Amino acid sequence: MSLAVAVCYYAAGRLGLMGRLVVEGVVVTPIWPPTGVAVAALLLLGARVWPGIALGSFLVIASLTTPGPTTVVTVVSNTVAPLCAFWLLGRAGFRLDMARLRDGLSLVFLGGFGAMLISATAGVGLQVAKSSLDKSEFWPVWLAWWVGDTMGVLLVAPLLLVLAGPAGRFRIRRWKEAAFLGLTTLILMPMAVLSPMSMLFLVFPLLIWAALRFQLAGSMLCALFASVLATFEATSGRGAFLHLTDVEIMAKLQAFNGSAALTALLLASVITEQRATRRSVRRACQELAEVLEHLAAGEPSPGPPGSAESRAAPPGGHRNP
């Protein structure tokens, strides 16, 4: 199992490196998918798969440069940060179905913003310690590193958790709506990102539509697609990122990716929680209606299986005097 996690981590790392940017001479990634893979793997499989995370991190580093003594620090920080996220989410009572708003908030503030401070601080601090980075450049690079790791958690981990969960029923009309949403997304999102008039705001109605109708699965797919598309346009300096400096590109891209991820994740969590509450109320009303029907007919109300009333009632449905 750990080997499979290592392979997924390495593959996600290679994909993330395709959209890298340079900030103050340091290569950073606006979205670092391995952090999302690591957090999702820990939540689904448990802490026993941490060696796979460490191995995957080492393989990614080895594919970029010759491993040295400092590689150990990077591998440890990349492993400890997801483990910290796993521990914090466990302490907060995080549920894998993310059917509550508190689950979305926990993933954002504990699994993302909080735990990823470890990897960003260790990674950039190591660059300063090696004199590869000047102290005055610490905070811009640290912010870019931290946001990239956080975006990996917020965009990738929820989608993996949803895909690993039980599949619900999907009616034919929902397929039609899903196809229409997908087609609209494929047309409108590239138009919003590629336009030099900076029309990135056109993405958010699609995110809201996806969250309202398809919850996490739809909203996170749309958000991930929008963020990946924007990242590749930012690396080439085209479209909405035309004529911007490297720092301005990173700032604009981080603001867009963060807004898209938070909108998709938190809105979908709210909708899922409201639907679950509505189903619970409907179920309670049905049970109450059944009790009232029995009382109106002069019959004892049906108790839960194994209760004293159900055991005392004979097969005919009436108690003996």
Tab-separated table of C-alpha atoms in Angstrom, residues 40-263:
chain	number	residue	atom	x	y	z
A	40	ALA	CA	-6.085	11.995	1.259
A	41	ALA	CA	-3.992	8.815	1.514
A	42	LEU	CA	-3.553	9.282	5.262
A	43	LEU	CA	-7.265	9.942	5.779
A	44	LEU	CA	-8.301	6.919	3.707
A	45	LEU	CA	-5.595	4.401	4.637
A	46	GLY	CA	-4.269	5.580	7.990
A	47	ALA	CA	-0.904	6.743	9.287
A	48	ARG	CA	0.758	3.452	8.322
A	49	VAL	CA	1.304	4.721	4.740
A	50	TRP	CA	3.679	7.506	5.794
A	51	PRO	CA	6.716	5.641	4.361
A	52	GLY	CA	5.077	5.910	0.931
A	53	ILE	CA	4.837	9.688	1.340
A	54	ALA	CA	8.500	9.910	2.336
A	55	LEU	CA	9.579	7.692	-0.569
A	56	GLY	CA	7.494	9.678	-3.049
A	57	SER	CA	8.965	12.948	-1.802
A	58	PHE	CA	12.487	11.572	-2.140
A	59	LEU	CA	11.814	10.397	-5.705
A	60	VAL	CA	10.491	13.825	-6.713
A	61	ILE	CA	13.578	15.541	-5.292
A	62	ALA	CA	15.879	12.980	-6.909
A	63	SER	CA	14.265	13.677	-10.281
A	64	LEU	CA	15.223	17.346	-9.973
A	65	THR	CA	18.664	17.316	-8.376
A	66	THR	CA	21.289	15.053	-6.865
A	67	PRO	CA	20.171	14.061	-3.342
A	68	GLY	CA	22.356	15.401	-0.548
A	69	PRO	CA	22.279	15.851	3.236
A	70	THR	CA	19.683	18.626	2.936
A	71	THR	CA	17.364	16.249	1.116
A	72	VAL	CA	16.632	14.555	4.428
A	73	VAL	CA	15.241	17.794	5.873
A	74	THR	CA	12.989	18.335	2.867
A	75	VAL	CA	11.714	14.753	2.889
A	76	VAL	CA	11.016	14.905	6.621
A	77	SER	CA	9.132	18.211	6.349
A	78	ASN	CA	7.117	16.966	3.364
A	79	THR	CA	6.155	13.902	5.408
A	80	VAL	CA	5.509	15.600	8.733
A	81	ALA	CA	3.207	18.277	7.263
A	82	PRO	CA	0.580	15.780	5.941
A	83	LEU	CA	0.898	13.740	9.149
A	84	CYS	CA	0.213	16.896	11.138
A	85	ALA	CA	-2.809	17.602	8.935
A	86	PHE	CA	-4.040	14.043	9.522
A	87	TRP	CA	-3.651	14.405	13.293
A	88	LEU	CA	-5.334	17.822	13.437
A	89	LEU	CA	-8.263	16.653	11.320
A	90	GLY	CA	-8.666	13.591	13.501
A	91	ARG	CA	-8.740	15.739	16.621
A	92	ALA	CA	-11.383	17.958	14.996
A	93	GLY	CA	-13.663	14.996	14.227
A	94	PHE	CA	-13.261	15.298	10.453
A	95	ARG	CA	-15.558	13.007	8.442
A	96	LEU	CA	-14.504	11.648	5.074
A	97	ASP	CA	-17.841	12.355	3.388
A	98	MET	CA	-17.392	16.065	4.191
A	99	ALA	CA	-21.143	16.359	4.691
A	100	ARG	CA	-20.803	19.207	7.203
A	101	LEU	CA	-19.556	22.756	6.961
A	102	ARG	CA	-17.221	22.105	9.888
A	103	ASP	CA	-15.487	19.410	7.803
A	104	GLY	CA	-14.804	21.907	5.036
A	105	LEU	CA	-13.584	24.511	7.495
A	106	SER	CA	-11.369	21.935	9.221
A	107	LEU	CA	-9.760	20.944	5.937
A	108	VAL	CA	-9.152	24.579	5.011
A	109	PHE	CA	-7.777	25.920	8.286
A	110	LEU	CA	-6.244	22.806	9.874
A	111	GLY	CA	-5.277	20.533	6.982
A	112	GLY	CA	-4.373	23.368	4.610
A	113	PHE	CA	-3.468	26.711	6.158
A	114	GLY	CA	-2.175	25.273	9.429
A	115	ALA	CA	-0.316	22.053	8.645
A	116	MET	CA	1.350	23.328	5.474
A	117	LEU	CA	3.207	25.958	7.510
A	118	ILE	CA	5.619	23.159	8.378
A	119	SER	CA	6.686	22.248	4.853
A	120	ALA	CA	6.855	25.855	3.648
A	121	THR	CA	8.905	27.073	6.616
A	122	ALA	CA	11.298	24.128	6.495
A	123	GLY	CA	11.730	24.297	2.717
A	124	VAL	CA	12.389	28.029	2.470
A	125	GLY	CA	14.372	28.094	5.714
A	126	LEU	CA	16.649	25.447	4.248
A	127	GLN	CA	17.250	27.646	1.191
A	128	VAL	CA	18.241	30.533	3.459
A	129	ALA	CA	20.483	28.282	5.578
A	130	LYS	CA	22.292	27.101	2.436
A	131	SER	CA	22.704	30.734	1.329
A	132	SER	CA	20.774	29.897	-1.824
A	133	LEU	CA	18.265	32.565	-0.841
A	134	ASP	CA	18.805	35.967	0.753
A	135	LYS	CA	17.029	36.662	4.030
A	136	SER	CA	15.194	39.606	2.487
A	137	GLU	CA	13.644	37.218	-0.048
A	138	PHE	CA	12.378	34.791	2.584
A	139	TRP	CA	8.789	36.006	2.867
A	140	PRO	CA	7.851	36.252	-0.841
A	141	VAL	CA	9.203	32.764	-1.499
A	142	TRP	CA	7.717	31.405	1.731
A	143	LEU	CA	4.273	32.750	0.811
A	144	ALA	CA	4.430	31.215	-2.656
A	145	TRP	CA	5.580	27.861	-1.246
A	146	TRP	CA	2.932	27.833	1.486
A	147	VAL	CA	0.087	28.744	-0.871
A	148	GLY	CA	1.188	26.082	-3.369
A	149	ASP	CA	1.167	23.351	-0.713
A	150	THR	CA	-2.160	24.589	0.658
A	151	MET	CA	-3.776	24.646	-2.775
A	152	GLY	CA	-2.750	21.033	-3.255
A	153	VAL	CA	-4.680	20.116	-0.101
A	154	LEU	CA	-7.738	22.229	-0.899
A	155	LEU	CA	-8.073	21.243	-4.563
A	156	VAL	CA	-6.849	17.640	-4.724
A	157	ALA	CA	-7.663	16.051	-1.353
A	158	PRO	CA	-11.460	16.718	-1.415
A	159	LEU	CA	-11.744	15.369	-4.943
A	160	LEU	CA	-9.877	12.178	-4.021
A	161	LEU	CA	-12.039	11.703	-0.914
A	162	VAL	CA	-15.211	12.087	-2.976
A	163	LEU	CA	-14.002	9.677	-5.662
A	164	ALA	CA	-13.064	7.113	-3.002
A	165	GLY	CA	-16.467	7.341	-1.319
A	166	PRO	CA	-19.630	5.437	-2.244
A	167	ALA	CA	-21.198	6.472	-5.519
A	168	GLY	CA	-24.756	7.746	-5.310
A	169	ARG	CA	-27.584	7.384	-7.769
A	170	PHE	CA	-27.309	9.567	-10.819
A	171	ARG	CA	-30.504	10.029	-12.795
A	172	ILE	CA	-30.625	10.503	-16.552
A	173	ARG	CA	-31.642	14.133	-16.244
A	174	ARG	CA	-28.639	14.741	-13.990
A	175	TRP	CA	-26.402	13.285	-16.684
A	176	LYS	CA	-27.859	15.770	-19.157
A	177	GLU	CA	-27.284	18.654	-16.768
A	178	ALA	CA	-23.776	17.410	-15.968
A	179	ALA	CA	-22.963	17.210	-19.682
A	180	PHE	CA	-24.305	20.731	-20.221
A	181	LEU	CA	-22.287	22.036	-17.267
A	182	GLY	CA	-19.163	20.315	-18.580
A	183	LEU	CA	-19.650	21.748	-22.064
A	184	THR	CA	-20.251	25.233	-20.670
A	185	THR	CA	-17.150	24.915	-18.515
A	186	LEU	CA	-14.998	23.833	-21.449
A	187	ILE	CA	-16.151	26.866	-23.428
A	188	LEU	CA	-16.398	29.584	-20.799
A	189	MET	CA	-13.388	28.872	-18.580
A	190	PRO	CA	-10.751	29.032	-21.352
A	191	MET	CA	-12.434	32.216	-22.570
A	192	ALA	CA	-12.192	33.743	-19.081
A	193	VAL	CA	-8.564	32.709	-18.553
A	194	LEU	CA	-7.233	33.314	-22.066
A	195	SER	CA	-8.817	36.739	-22.455
A	196	PRO	CA	-6.292	39.563	-21.962
A	197	MET	CA	-9.147	41.626	-20.424
A	198	SER	CA	-8.819	39.666	-17.157
A	199	MET	CA	-12.266	38.043	-17.080
A	200	LEU	CA	-11.453	35.475	-14.405
A	201	PHE	CA	-14.621	36.416	-12.506
A	202	LEU	CA	-16.662	34.484	-15.102
A	203	VAL	CA	-15.433	31.259	-13.483
A	204	PHE	CA	-17.323	31.768	-10.224
A	205	PRO	CA	-20.909	31.388	-11.554
A	206	LEU	CA	-19.842	27.984	-12.884
A	207	LEU	CA	-18.402	27.031	-9.498
A	208	ILE	CA	-21.643	28.057	-7.786
A	209	TRP	CA	-23.722	26.104	-10.301
A	210	ALA	CA	-21.578	23.007	-9.839
A	211	ALA	CA	-21.713	23.264	-6.043
A	212	LEU	CA	-25.488	23.748	-5.934
A	213	ARG	CA	-26.284	20.851	-8.236
A	214	PHE	CA	-23.414	18.376	-7.852
A	215	GLN	CA	-21.852	19.277	-4.494
A	216	LEU	CA	-18.178	18.455	-3.921
A	217	ALA	CA	-17.669	16.226	-6.959
A	218	GLY	CA	-18.816	18.889	-9.401
A	219	SER	CA	-17.458	21.986	-7.679
A	220	MET	CA	-13.976	20.569	-7.011
A	221	LEU	CA	-13.632	19.298	-10.587
A	222	CYS	CA	-14.522	22.759	-11.901
A	223	ALA	CA	-12.212	24.489	-9.442
A	224	LEU	CA	-9.313	22.158	-10.248
A	225	PHE	CA	-9.807	22.620	-13.992
A	226	ALA	CA	-9.942	26.403	-13.624
A	227	SER	CA	-6.848	26.503	-11.405
A	228	VAL	CA	-4.805	24.233	-13.664
A	229	LEU	CA	-5.787	26.239	-16.731
A	230	ALA	CA	-4.947	29.518	-15.016
A	231	THR	CA	-1.619	28.117	-13.792
A	232	PHE	CA	-0.481	27.098	-17.266
A	233	GLU	CA	-1.496	30.478	-18.668
A	234	ALA	CA	0.384	32.205	-15.853
A	235	THR	CA	3.573	30.247	-16.546
A	236	SER	CA	3.454	31.388	-20.166
A	237	GLY	CA	2.511	34.967	-19.272
A	238	ARG	CA	-0.515	35.028	-21.551
A	239	GLY	CA	-4.190	35.888	-21.272
A	240	ALA	CA	-5.177	37.409	-17.933
A	241	PHE	CA	-1.491	37.382	-16.876
A	242	LEU	CA	-0.150	39.350	-19.835
A	243	HIS	CA	2.428	42.115	-19.174
A	244	LEU	CA	2.809	41.268	-15.465
A	245	THR	CA	6.000	40.760	-13.484
A	246	ASP	CA	6.785	37.400	-11.892
A	247	VAL	CA	5.679	38.613	-8.462
A	248	GLU	CA	2.449	40.083	-9.863
A	249	ILE	CA	1.711	36.866	-11.738
A	250	MET	CA	2.194	34.789	-8.601
A	251	ALA	CA	0.065	37.138	-6.485
A	252	LYS	CA	-2.787	37.223	-9.003
A	253	LEU	CA	-2.670	33.477	-9.575
A	254	GLN	CA	-2.611	32.685	-5.860
A	255	ALA	CA	-5.568	34.999	-5.220
A	256	PHE	CA	-7.571	33.368	-8.012
A	257	ASN	CA	-6.719	29.774	-7.061
A	258	GLY	CA	-7.422	30.427	-3.392
A	259	SER	CA	-10.753	32.111	-4.100
A	260	ALA	CA	-11.836	29.319	-6.449
A	261	ALA	CA	-10.851	26.571	-4.017
A	262	LEU	CA	-12.540	28.200	-1.011
A	263	THR	CA	-15.710	28.992	-2.966
